[in-house]
């Protein structure tokens, strides 16, 4: 039997997805399946479409053709489906995007209160436990501008986790950080991966890819060029474009 | 030419008798104008042409014509129309006071809605994307993310506008209202000492400007406490 009883529908499915920005085609017939609990690292040169791809998964960008099905909801113009997907998919951005006018704890409590209708004491309790999980409970009453970049990014991760997402998307989460702060963020992401979170990470942190990812995807010019296990990807890349890219980022 | 200080001392209290009217005109047109401005702003940024166009026309007309002309049209022009005299607004439009408040209010609304739009446009898209990614609806994003950030961004321009509005209240004296300017003009007509009287009046306006400036300065400082390190 090819379809065994245990195999289930992938939690994320992209089928022939196209995305245009004006005349520029950012995504070309993208096909991607992600199983529940799978950890995927996406890399590729800038402008290759990796950010666009994950932004399509929670519809921060609208795809122009093909199908995107997340956790059983197909993304169309239906607001109901978009909301349903966004509730289950957390996202962490390169520039953190913490709400500057709210304290850290209020940043974490906003969505659970408004979207999940969690009562305030419960939301606070949950927010505190998430801050402990990212190891900065002592910063709860500060404002984002008072925190370092690494701390802000950990808060951003905690904020997403407060919605109890099934899936976490990371869009270059360490690219805007000073080098000494990258590790504290990667540690939190590694913890998450160990706990079995389904993750798609756009990142150039190859050490993280090696140690955490189930699969590495290489994108170039809007296409998925190669998908492989980290082992194979780094030691035995199939395509010339992958080899070139790896030689560029691993050269020094 | 001579400069009579005694005249200044005598006239200041007389002019201050009109400060009530000046402040009333200012506060009424500021508050009502700001509320109106919010509705115009929402229409303007709604992306629906049947809401957007009226808002844009309103802004264009009332920001694009001198407020003195607006006051004159309302005060001298409106009573010529039968339907206005028979409308429920007539008791208000019959009085110069009502005409002045109306003109200052719509003019202010046009300016303030543009000030707020500048604030809304100044909100970093990234915050709204973060809100969207957390599942907040468009309305929730506007109320809890855009609005508080936009209001803080708007304060400096808004305080400028309030100072401009305060000075514009002096135009109400042209339709017989006895605000401070109206009283000053009466005194000038009586003693023919425009120099002393208008300089004293200018000083009163300067003091009011100073108070408004500092009040908004404090407000801005308070609303920016999350930005200070």
GROMACS .gro file of C-alpha atoms in nm:
model
  481
    1UNK     CA    1   0.000   0.000   0.000
    2UNK     CA    2   0.131   0.340  -0.093
    3UNK     CA    3  -0.114   0.526   0.123
    4UNK     CA    4  -0.079   0.362   0.458
    5UNK     CA    5  -0.343   0.424   0.723
    6UNK     CA    6  -0.108   0.636   0.930
    7UNK     CA    7  -0.023   0.882   0.654
    8UNK     CA    8  -0.238   1.190   0.684
    9UNK     CA    9  -0.299   1.502   0.480
   10UNK     CA   10  -0.005   1.745   0.491
   11UNK     CA   11  -0.072   2.038   0.725
   12UNK     CA   12   0.047   2.283   0.458
   13UNK     CA   13   0.001   2.218   0.088
   14UNK     CA   14   0.100   2.450  -0.194
   15UNK     CA   15   0.000   2.337  -0.537
   16UNK     CA   16   0.120   2.515  -0.853
   17UNK     CA   17   0.128   2.851  -0.677
   18UNK     CA   18   0.208   3.157  -0.888
   19UNK     CA   19   0.258   3.506  -0.753
   20UNK     CA   20   0.311   3.822  -0.954
   21UNK     CA   21   0.415   4.170  -0.843
   22UNK     CA   22   0.304   4.371  -1.144
   23UNK     CA   23   0.489   4.216  -1.434
   24UNK     CA   24   0.744   4.042  -1.213
   25UNK     CA   25   0.680   3.678  -1.133
   26UNK     CA   26   0.793   3.620  -0.776
   27UNK     CA   27   0.673   3.260  -0.747
   28UNK     CA   28   0.663   3.010  -1.034
   29UNK     CA   29   0.450   2.697  -0.996
   30UNK     CA   30   0.552   2.634  -0.637
   31UNK     CA   31   0.467   2.289  -0.501
   32UNK     CA   32   0.532   2.222  -0.137
   33UNK     CA   33   0.396   1.979   0.118
   34UNK     CA   34   0.474   2.013   0.486
   35UNK     CA   35   0.374   1.740   0.729
   36UNK     CA   36   0.264   1.808   1.083
   37UNK     CA   37   0.571   1.846   1.305
   38UNK     CA   38   0.806   1.890   1.015
   39UNK     CA   39   1.078   2.156   1.037
   40UNK     CA   40   1.173   2.313   0.706
   41UNK     CA   41   1.448   2.562   0.642
   42UNK     CA   42   1.418   2.773   0.327
   43UNK     CA   43   1.723   2.946   0.187
   44UNK     CA   44   1.824   3.114  -0.133
   45UNK     CA   45   1.958   3.441  -0.269
   46UNK     CA   46   1.769   3.762  -0.203
   47UNK     CA   47   1.480   3.811  -0.440
   48UNK     CA   48   1.441   3.436  -0.485
   49UNK     CA   49   1.083   3.438  -0.351
   50UNK     CA   50   1.139   3.267  -0.016
   51UNK     CA   51   0.978   3.543   0.192
   52UNK     CA   52   0.698   3.578  -0.059
   53UNK     CA   53   0.628   3.206  -0.035
   54UNK     CA   54   0.586   3.199   0.341
   55UNK     CA   55   0.393   3.526   0.337
   56UNK     CA   56   0.145   3.358   0.103
   57UNK     CA   57   0.089   3.083   0.358
   58UNK     CA   58  -0.087   3.321   0.599
   59UNK     CA   59  -0.205   3.545   0.317
   60UNK     CA   60   0.000   3.851   0.391
   61UNK     CA   61   0.046   3.818   0.015
   62UNK     CA   62  -0.227   3.690  -0.214
   63UNK     CA   63  -0.123   3.424  -0.463
   64UNK     CA   64  -0.247   3.469  -0.819
   65UNK     CA   65  -0.283   3.106  -0.923
   66UNK     CA   66  -0.273   2.759  -0.773
   67UNK     CA   67  -0.396   2.636  -0.437
   68UNK     CA   68  -0.276   2.688  -0.081
   69UNK     CA   69  -0.436   2.468   0.181
   70UNK     CA   70  -0.340   2.519   0.543
   71UNK     CA   71  -0.473   2.294   0.815
   72UNK     CA   72  -0.773   2.204   0.602
   73UNK     CA   73  -0.860   2.560   0.498
   74UNK     CA   74  -0.803   2.664   0.140
   75UNK     CA   75  -0.689   3.027   0.116
   76UNK     CA   76  -0.925   3.222  -0.107
   77UNK     CA   77  -1.091   3.559  -0.073
   78UNK     CA   78  -1.310   3.417   0.203
   79UNK     CA   79  -1.234   3.624   0.511
   80UNK     CA   80  -1.353   3.338   0.731
   81UNK     CA   81  -1.086   3.103   0.599
   82UNK     CA   82  -0.815   3.368   0.614
   83UNK     CA   83  -0.898   3.440   0.978
   84UNK     CA   84  -0.910   3.070   1.058
   85UNK     CA   85  -0.566   3.017   0.904
   86UNK     CA   86  -0.412   3.321   1.070
   87UNK     CA   87  -0.530   3.205   1.410
   88UNK     CA   88  -0.344   2.877   1.363
   89UNK     CA   89  -0.031   3.012   1.197
   90UNK     CA   90   0.216   3.224   1.392
   91UNK     CA   91   0.464   3.446   1.216
   92UNK     CA   92   0.792   3.604   1.322
   93UNK     CA   93   0.929   3.890   1.115
   94UNK     CA   94   1.278   4.012   1.038
   95UNK     CA   95   1.200   4.351   1.195
   96UNK     CA   96   1.020   4.207   1.504
   97UNK     CA   97   0.719   4.438   1.456
   98UNK     CA   98   0.629   4.456   1.824
   99UNK     CA   99   0.354   4.711   1.883
  100UNK     CA  100   0.558   5.013   2.001
  101UNK     CA  101   0.281   5.171   2.208
  102UNK     CA  102   0.211   4.861   2.418
  103UNK     CA  103   0.419   4.714   2.697
  104UNK     CA  104   0.567   4.368   2.644
  105UNK     CA  105   0.293   4.193   2.841
  106UNK     CA  106   0.023   4.389   2.653
  107UNK     CA  107   0.185   4.295   2.323
  108UNK     CA  108   0.142   3.932   2.423
  109UNK     CA  109  -0.212   3.968   2.557
  110UNK     CA  110  -0.364   4.171   2.272
  111UNK     CA  111  -0.446   3.893   2.025
  112UNK     CA  112  -0.562   3.632   2.279
  113UNK     CA  113  -0.799   3.891   2.430
  114UNK     CA  114  -0.936   4.019   2.097
  115UNK     CA  115  -0.928   3.707   1.882
  116UNK     CA  116  -0.961   3.418   2.127
  117UNK     CA  117  -1.169   3.619   2.377
  118UNK     CA  118  -0.946   3.491   2.656
  119UNK     CA  119  -1.034   3.660   2.986
  120UNK     CA  120  -0.767   3.906   3.100
  121UNK     CA  121  -0.627   3.713   3.403
  122UNK     CA  122  -0.597   3.398   3.195
  123UNK     CA  123  -0.432   3.588   2.909
  124UNK     CA  124  -0.185   3.745   3.152
  125UNK     CA  125  -0.099   3.412   3.308
  126UNK     CA  126  -0.043   3.258   2.967
  127UNK     CA  127   0.162   3.557   2.852
  128UNK     CA  128   0.388   3.529   3.157
  129UNK     CA  129   0.444   3.160   3.099
  130UNK     CA  130   0.538   3.231   2.736
  131UNK     CA  131   0.782   3.501   2.847
  132UNK     CA  132   0.938   3.244   3.079
  133UNK     CA  133   0.961   3.006   2.789
  134UNK     CA  134   1.166   3.262   2.593
  135UNK     CA  135   1.355   3.344   2.915
  136UNK     CA  136   1.268   3.710   2.967
  137UNK     CA  137   0.984   3.725   3.223
  138UNK     CA  138   1.156   4.019   3.395
  139UNK     CA  139   1.093   4.244   3.092
  140UNK     CA  140   0.713   4.212   3.105
  141UNK     CA  141   0.636   4.573   3.194
  142UNK     CA  142   0.888   4.741   2.968
  143UNK     CA  143   0.820   4.883   2.623
  144UNK     CA  144   0.968   4.729   2.307
  145UNK     CA  145   1.208   5.021   2.251
  146UNK     CA  146   1.371   4.947   2.587
  147UNK     CA  147   1.474   4.596   2.483
  148UNK     CA  148   1.766   4.475   2.274
  149UNK     CA  149   1.702   4.332   1.929
  150UNK     CA  150   1.746   3.976   2.048
  151UNK     CA  151   1.506   4.030   2.336
  152UNK     CA  152   1.251   4.193   2.105
  153UNK     CA  153   1.266   3.899   1.869
  154UNK     CA  154   1.214   3.654   2.156
  155UNK     CA  155   0.914   3.859   2.266
  156UNK     CA  156   0.782   3.843   1.910
  157UNK     CA  157   0.812   3.464   1.921
  158UNK     CA  158   0.635   3.454   2.257
  159UNK     CA  159   0.361   3.679   2.120
  160UNK     CA  160   0.294   3.434   1.838
  161UNK     CA  161   0.298   3.138   2.078
  162UNK     CA  162   0.029   3.300   2.293
  163UNK     CA  163  -0.218   3.215   2.016
  164UNK     CA  164  -0.122   2.845   2.045
  165UNK     CA  165  -0.047   2.813   1.675
  166UNK     CA  166  -0.018   2.480   1.496
  167UNK     CA  167   0.244   2.620   1.262
  168UNK     CA  168   0.516   2.882   1.301
  169UNK     CA  169   0.660   3.078   1.010
  170UNK     CA  170   0.992   3.260   1.053
  171UNK     CA  171   1.087   3.523   0.797
  172UNK     CA  172   1.462   3.580   0.840
  173UNK     CA  173   1.426   3.614   1.217
  174UNK     CA  174   1.795   3.678   1.284
  175UNK     CA  175   1.891   3.891   0.983
  176UNK     CA  176   1.837   4.223   1.160
  177UNK     CA  177   2.023   4.119   1.476
  178UNK     CA  178   2.371   4.200   1.596
  179UNK     CA  179   2.584   3.884   1.580
  180UNK     CA  180   2.601   3.836   1.957
  181UNK     CA  181   2.221   3.822   1.977
  182UNK     CA  182   2.161   3.565   1.708
  183UNK     CA  183   2.219   3.267   1.931
  184UNK     CA  184   1.966   3.359   2.197
  185UNK     CA  185   1.697   3.366   1.928
  186UNK     CA  186   1.815   3.046   1.763
  187UNK     CA  187   1.809   2.871   2.103
  188UNK     CA  188   1.445   2.959   2.149
  189UNK     CA  189   1.368   2.838   1.798
  190UNK     CA  190   1.556   2.515   1.865
  191UNK     CA  191   1.353   2.459   2.182
  192UNK     CA  192   1.036   2.502   1.979
  193UNK     CA  193   1.155   2.257   1.718
  194UNK     CA  194   1.229   1.999   1.987
  195UNK     CA  195   0.878   2.037   2.122
  196UNK     CA  196   0.743   1.926   1.786
  197UNK     CA  197   0.621   2.255   1.640
  198UNK     CA  198   0.565   2.259   1.265
  199UNK     CA  199   0.805   2.525   1.142
  200UNK     CA  200   0.906   2.690   0.819
  201UNK     CA  201   1.211   2.912   0.861
  202UNK     CA  202   1.355   3.139   0.600
  203UNK     CA  203   1.709   3.179   0.725
  204UNK     CA  204   2.071   3.173   0.626
  205UNK     CA  205   2.178   3.027   0.960
  206UNK     CA  206   2.320   2.708   0.819
  207UNK     CA  207   2.420   2.575   1.160
  208UNK     CA  208   2.058   2.593   1.265
  209UNK     CA  209   1.952   2.423   0.941
  210UNK     CA  210   2.196   2.138   1.000
  211UNK     CA  211   2.100   2.076   1.360
  212UNK     CA  212   1.726   2.132   1.351
  213UNK     CA  213   1.576   2.098   1.003
  214UNK     CA  214   1.411   1.787   0.866
  215UNK     CA  215   1.447   1.931   0.518
  216UNK     CA  216   1.623   2.221   0.354
  217UNK     CA  217   1.469   2.392   0.053
  218UNK     CA  218   1.672   2.600  -0.186
  219UNK     CA  219   1.488   2.862  -0.388
  220UNK     CA  220   1.610   3.071  -0.678
  221UNK     CA  221   1.425   3.302  -0.916
  222UNK     CA  222   1.085   3.209  -0.780
  223UNK     CA  223   1.132   2.834  -0.802
  224UNK     CA  224   1.207   2.556  -0.558
  225UNK     CA  225   1.533   2.429  -0.702
  226UNK     CA  226   1.609   2.160  -0.452
  227UNK     CA  227   1.462   1.995  -0.146
  228UNK     CA  228   1.673   1.760   0.057
  229UNK     CA  229   1.775   1.647   0.403
  230UNK     CA  230   2.030   1.884   0.558
  231UNK     CA  231   2.295   1.613   0.536
  232UNK     CA  232   2.252   1.565   0.162
  233UNK     CA  233   2.186   1.932   0.098
  234UNK     CA  234   2.517   2.050   0.241
  235UNK     CA  235   2.739   1.754   0.153
  236UNK     CA  236   2.597   1.649  -0.176
  237UNK     CA  237   2.393   1.926  -0.341
  238UNK     CA  238   2.230   1.819  -0.664
  239UNK     CA  239   2.194   2.136  -0.863
  240UNK     CA  240   2.464   2.372  -0.980
  241UNK     CA  241   2.271   2.669  -0.853
  242UNK     CA  242   2.266   2.520  -0.504
  243UNK     CA  243   2.639   2.451  -0.520
  244UNK     CA  244   2.708   2.808  -0.625
  245UNK     CA  245   2.490   2.948  -0.349
  246UNK     CA  246   2.648   2.727  -0.084
  247UNK     CA  247   2.996   2.819  -0.198
  248UNK     CA  248   2.902   3.185  -0.165
  249UNK     CA  249   2.759   3.169   0.184
  250UNK     CA  250   2.997   2.911   0.327
  251UNK     CA  251   3.312   3.059   0.172
  252UNK     CA  252   3.412   3.263   0.474
  253UNK     CA  253   0.365  10.981   1.807
  254UNK     CA  254   0.293  10.888   2.164
  255UNK     CA  255   0.241  10.556   2.328
  256UNK     CA  256  -0.007  10.559   2.614
  257UNK     CA  257   0.052  10.287   2.867
  258UNK     CA  258  -0.254  10.389   3.067
  259UNK     CA  259  -0.467  10.303   2.767
  260UNK     CA  260  -0.315   9.954   2.760
  261UNK     CA  261  -0.380   9.905   3.129
  262UNK     CA  262  -0.739  10.017   3.084
  263UNK     CA  263  -0.812   9.823   2.770
  264UNK     CA  264  -0.670   9.483   2.865
  265UNK     CA  265  -0.942   9.405   3.121
  266UNK     CA  266  -1.206   9.520   2.874
  267UNK     CA  267  -1.072   9.294   2.604
  268UNK     CA  268  -1.042   9.005   2.846
  269UNK     CA  269  -1.417   9.030   2.891
  270UNK     CA  270  -1.430   8.875   2.545
  271UNK     CA  271  -1.195   8.587   2.622
  272UNK     CA  272  -1.496   8.371   2.711
  273UNK     CA  273  -1.632   8.403   2.357
  274UNK     CA  274  -1.288   8.343   2.208
  275UNK     CA  275  -1.238   8.027   2.415
  276UNK     CA  276  -1.591   7.904   2.344
  277UNK     CA  277  -1.540   7.947   1.970
  278UNK     CA  278  -1.206   7.769   1.998
  279UNK     CA  279  -1.324   7.476   2.210
  280UNK     CA  280  -1.651   7.418   2.024
  281UNK     CA  281  -1.497   7.423   1.680
  282UNK     CA  282  -1.200   7.219   1.799
  283UNK     CA  283  -1.405   6.942   1.959
  284UNK     CA  284  -1.683   6.921   1.700
  285UNK     CA  285  -1.433   6.973   1.419
  286UNK     CA  286  -1.215   6.687   1.546
  287UNK     CA  287  -1.510   6.449   1.573
  288UNK     CA  288  -1.620   6.547   1.223
  289UNK     CA  289  -1.260   6.504   1.105
  290UNK     CA  290  -1.258   6.143   1.222
  291UNK     CA  291  -1.564   6.063   1.011
  292UNK     CA  292  -1.416   6.242   0.710
  293UNK     CA  293  -1.090   6.054   0.760
  294UNK     CA  294  -1.270   5.719   0.774
  295UNK     CA  295  -1.458   5.810   0.454
  296UNK     CA  296  -1.138   5.929   0.290
  297UNK     CA  297  -0.944   5.608   0.359
  298UNK     CA  298  -1.237   5.370   0.306
  299UNK     CA  299  -1.136   5.281  -0.053
  300UNK     CA  300  -1.500   5.320  -0.157
  301UNK     CA  301  -1.545   5.591  -0.416
  302UNK     CA  302  -1.890   5.697  -0.293
  303UNK     CA  303  -1.741   5.773   0.050
  304UNK     CA  304  -1.399   5.885  -0.064
  305UNK     CA  305  -1.510   6.143  -0.320
  306UNK     CA  306  -1.740   6.343  -0.091
  307UNK     CA  307  -1.466   6.348   0.171
  308UNK     CA  308  -1.207   6.468  -0.078
  309UNK     CA  309  -1.442   6.739  -0.209
  310UNK     CA  310  -1.519   6.854   0.144
  311UNK     CA  311  -1.150   6.879   0.226
  312UNK     CA  312  -1.067   7.052  -0.101
  313UNK     CA  313  -1.342   7.313  -0.070
  314UNK     CA  314  -1.306   7.404   0.296
  315UNK     CA  315  -0.929   7.390   0.304
  316UNK     CA  316  -0.901   7.569  -0.028
  317UNK     CA  317  -1.102   7.883   0.048
  318UNK     CA  318  -1.031   8.159   0.300
  319UNK     CA  319  -1.213   8.107   0.625
  320UNK     CA  320  -1.328   8.471   0.609
  321UNK     CA  321  -1.514   8.397   0.286
  322UNK     CA  322  -1.673   8.091   0.447
  323UNK     CA  323  -1.789   8.303   0.740
  324UNK     CA  324  -1.936   8.566   0.506
  325UNK     CA  325  -2.110   8.309   0.286
  326UNK     CA  326  -2.269   8.143   0.586
  327UNK     CA  327  -2.363   8.468   0.759
  328UNK     CA  328  -2.473   8.681   0.463
  329UNK     CA  329  -2.552   8.416   0.204
  330UNK     CA  330  -2.749   8.146   0.382
  331UNK     CA  331  -3.038   8.364   0.508
  332UNK     CA  332  -3.133   8.438   0.147
  333UNK     CA  333  -3.254   8.083   0.103
  334UNK     CA  334  -3.609   8.011   0.207
  335UNK     CA  335  -3.536   7.646   0.286
  336UNK     CA  336  -3.254   7.738   0.522
  337UNK     CA  337  -3.474   7.986   0.704
  338UNK     CA  338  -3.733   7.716   0.745
  339UNK     CA  339  -3.491   7.442   0.848
  340UNK     CA  340  -3.420   7.330   1.203
  341UNK     CA  341  -3.077   7.487   1.170
  342UNK     CA  342  -3.217   7.838   1.136
  343UNK     CA  343  -3.209   7.926   1.508
  344UNK     CA  344  -2.837   7.854   1.496
  345UNK     CA  345  -2.765   8.013   1.158
  346UNK     CA  346  -2.963   8.325   1.245
  347UNK     CA  347  -2.707   8.413   1.511
  348UNK     CA  348  -2.357   8.531   1.420
  349UNK     CA  349  -2.232   8.302   1.696
  350UNK     CA  350  -2.374   7.992   1.527
  351UNK     CA  351  -2.238   8.102   1.190
  352UNK     CA  352  -1.890   8.154   1.332
  353UNK     CA  353  -1.889   7.816   1.507
  354UNK     CA  354  -2.012   7.643   1.191
  355UNK     CA  355  -1.749   7.805   0.969
  356UNK     CA  356  -1.463   7.742   1.211
  357UNK     CA  357  -1.578   7.383   1.268
  358UNK     CA  358  -1.597   7.275   0.905
  359UNK     CA  359  -1.274   7.450   0.822
  360UNK     CA  360  -1.102   7.285   1.115
  361UNK     CA  361  -1.250   6.945   1.030
  362UNK     CA  362  -1.102   6.966   0.680
  363UNK     CA  363  -0.755   7.042   0.816
  364UNK     CA  364  -0.761   6.794   1.103
  365UNK     CA  365  -0.878   6.504   0.887
  366UNK     CA  366  -0.573   6.559   0.667
  367UNK     CA  367  -0.350   6.578   0.974
  368UNK     CA  368  -0.489   6.246   1.096
  369UNK     CA  369  -0.448   6.094   0.751
  370UNK     CA  370  -0.082   6.187   0.765
  371UNK     CA  371  -0.064   6.008   1.100
  372UNK     CA  372  -0.239   5.698   0.967
  373UNK     CA  373  -0.008   5.686   0.665
  374UNK     CA  374   0.289   5.718   0.898
  375UNK     CA  375   0.213   5.394   1.079
  376UNK     CA  376   0.470   5.131   0.983
  377UNK     CA  377   0.310   4.858   0.771
  378UNK     CA  378   0.502   4.598   0.968
  379UNK     CA  379   0.289   4.654   1.279
  380UNK     CA  380  -0.027   4.596   1.078
  381UNK     CA  381   0.117   4.282   0.923
  382UNK     CA  382   0.202   4.156   1.268
  383UNK     CA  383  -0.156   4.228   1.373
  384UNK     CA  384  -0.293   4.050   1.068
  385UNK     CA  385  -0.067   3.752   1.130
  386UNK     CA  386  -0.205   3.729   1.484
  387UNK     CA  387  -0.556   3.708   1.344
  388UNK     CA  388  -0.681   4.059   1.426
  389UNK     CA  389  -0.958   4.179   1.195
  390UNK     CA  390  -0.918   4.496   0.989
  391UNK     CA  391  -1.130   4.687   1.238
  392UNK     CA  392  -0.933   4.559   1.537
  393UNK     CA  393  -0.608   4.649   1.366
  394UNK     CA  394  -0.734   5.002   1.307
  395UNK     CA  395  -0.860   5.055   1.661
  396UNK     CA  396  -0.580   4.890   1.859
  397UNK     CA  397  -0.274   4.944   1.639
  398UNK     CA  398  -0.321   5.217   1.378
  399UNK     CA  399  -0.519   5.468   1.584
  400UNK     CA  400  -0.296   5.494   1.893
  401UNK     CA  401   0.020   5.520   1.686
  402UNK     CA  402  -0.136   5.765   1.438
  403UNK     CA  403  -0.267   5.990   1.715
  404UNK     CA  404   0.078   6.026   1.865
  405UNK     CA  405   0.226   6.100   1.522
  406UNK     CA  406  -0.042   6.364   1.466
  407UNK     CA  407   0.008   6.565   1.785
  408UNK     CA  408   0.268   6.818   1.663
  409UNK     CA  409   0.066   6.907   1.353
  410UNK     CA  410  -0.257   6.902   1.553
  411UNK     CA  411  -0.122   7.149   1.810
  412UNK     CA  412  -0.020   7.374   1.523
  413UNK     CA  413  -0.374   7.354   1.395
  414UNK     CA  414  -0.526   7.443   1.732
  415UNK     CA  415  -0.306   7.754   1.749
  416UNK     CA  416  -0.416   7.848   1.397
  417UNK     CA  417  -0.777   7.792   1.495
  418UNK     CA  418  -0.741   8.011   1.804
  419UNK     CA  419  -0.614   8.295   1.588
  420UNK     CA  420  -0.889   8.236   1.332
  421UNK     CA  421  -1.154   8.296   1.600
  422UNK     CA  422  -1.064   8.665   1.568
  423UNK     CA  423  -1.238   8.662   1.230
  424UNK     CA  424  -1.569   8.615   1.410
  425UNK     CA  425  -1.547   8.985   1.500
  426UNK     CA  426  -1.621   9.064   1.135
  427UNK     CA  427  -1.978   8.943   1.178
  428UNK     CA  428  -2.043   9.151   1.489
  429UNK     CA  429  -1.935   8.899   1.752
  430UNK     CA  430  -1.775   9.061   2.055
  431UNK     CA  431  -1.488   8.827   2.115
  432UNK     CA  432  -1.158   8.985   2.221
  433UNK     CA  433  -1.096   9.111   1.869
  434UNK     CA  434  -1.447   9.251   1.846
  435UNK     CA  435  -1.404   9.442   2.170
  436UNK     CA  436  -1.062   9.567   2.061
  437UNK     CA  437  -1.209   9.705   1.741
  438UNK     CA  438  -1.479   9.884   1.937
  439UNK     CA  439  -1.222  10.042   2.167
  440UNK     CA  440  -1.008  10.144   1.870
  441UNK     CA  441  -1.307  10.308   1.707
  442UNK     CA  442  -1.375  10.498   2.026
  443UNK     CA  443  -1.026  10.623   2.118
  444UNK     CA  444  -0.857  10.591   1.783
  445UNK     CA  445  -0.549  10.430   1.936
  446UNK     CA  446  -0.500  10.122   1.718
  447UNK     CA  447  -0.135  10.085   1.804
  448UNK     CA  448  -0.170  10.039   2.179
  449UNK     CA  449  -0.486   9.834   2.166
  450UNK     CA  450  -0.381   9.587   1.901
  451UNK     CA  451  -0.039   9.537   2.058
  452UNK     CA  452  -0.202   9.454   2.390
  453UNK     CA  453  -0.437   9.216   2.213
  454UNK     CA  454  -0.145   9.052   2.033
  455UNK     CA  455   0.018   8.994   2.369
  456UNK     CA  456  -0.294   8.822   2.500
  457UNK     CA  457  -0.298   8.591   2.196
  458UNK     CA  458   0.072   8.519   2.245
  459UNK     CA  459   0.009   8.413   2.603
  460UNK     CA  460  -0.273   8.184   2.491
  461UNK     CA  461  -0.044   8.036   2.225
  462UNK     CA  462   0.219   7.974   2.489
  463UNK     CA  463  -0.031   7.786   2.705
  464UNK     CA  464  -0.159   7.573   2.414
  465UNK     CA  465   0.194   7.497   2.297
  466UNK     CA  466   0.302   7.379   2.640
  467UNK     CA  467  -0.012   7.177   2.701
  468UNK     CA  468   0.046   6.984   2.379
  469UNK     CA  469   0.415   6.957   2.461
  470UNK     CA  470   0.325   6.779   2.784
  471UNK     CA  471   0.072   6.558   2.607
  472UNK     CA  472   0.326   6.460   2.345
  473UNK     CA  473   0.583   6.380   2.610
  474UNK     CA  474   0.333   6.165   2.796
  475UNK     CA  475   0.225   5.981   2.485
  476UNK     CA  476   0.585   5.920   2.380
  477UNK     CA  477   0.697   5.771   2.711
  478UNK     CA  478   0.727   5.429   2.545
  479UNK     CA  479   0.983   5.566   2.301
  480UNK     CA  480   1.226   5.711   2.552
  481UNK     CA  481   1.502   5.471   2.642
   0.00000   0.00000   0.00000
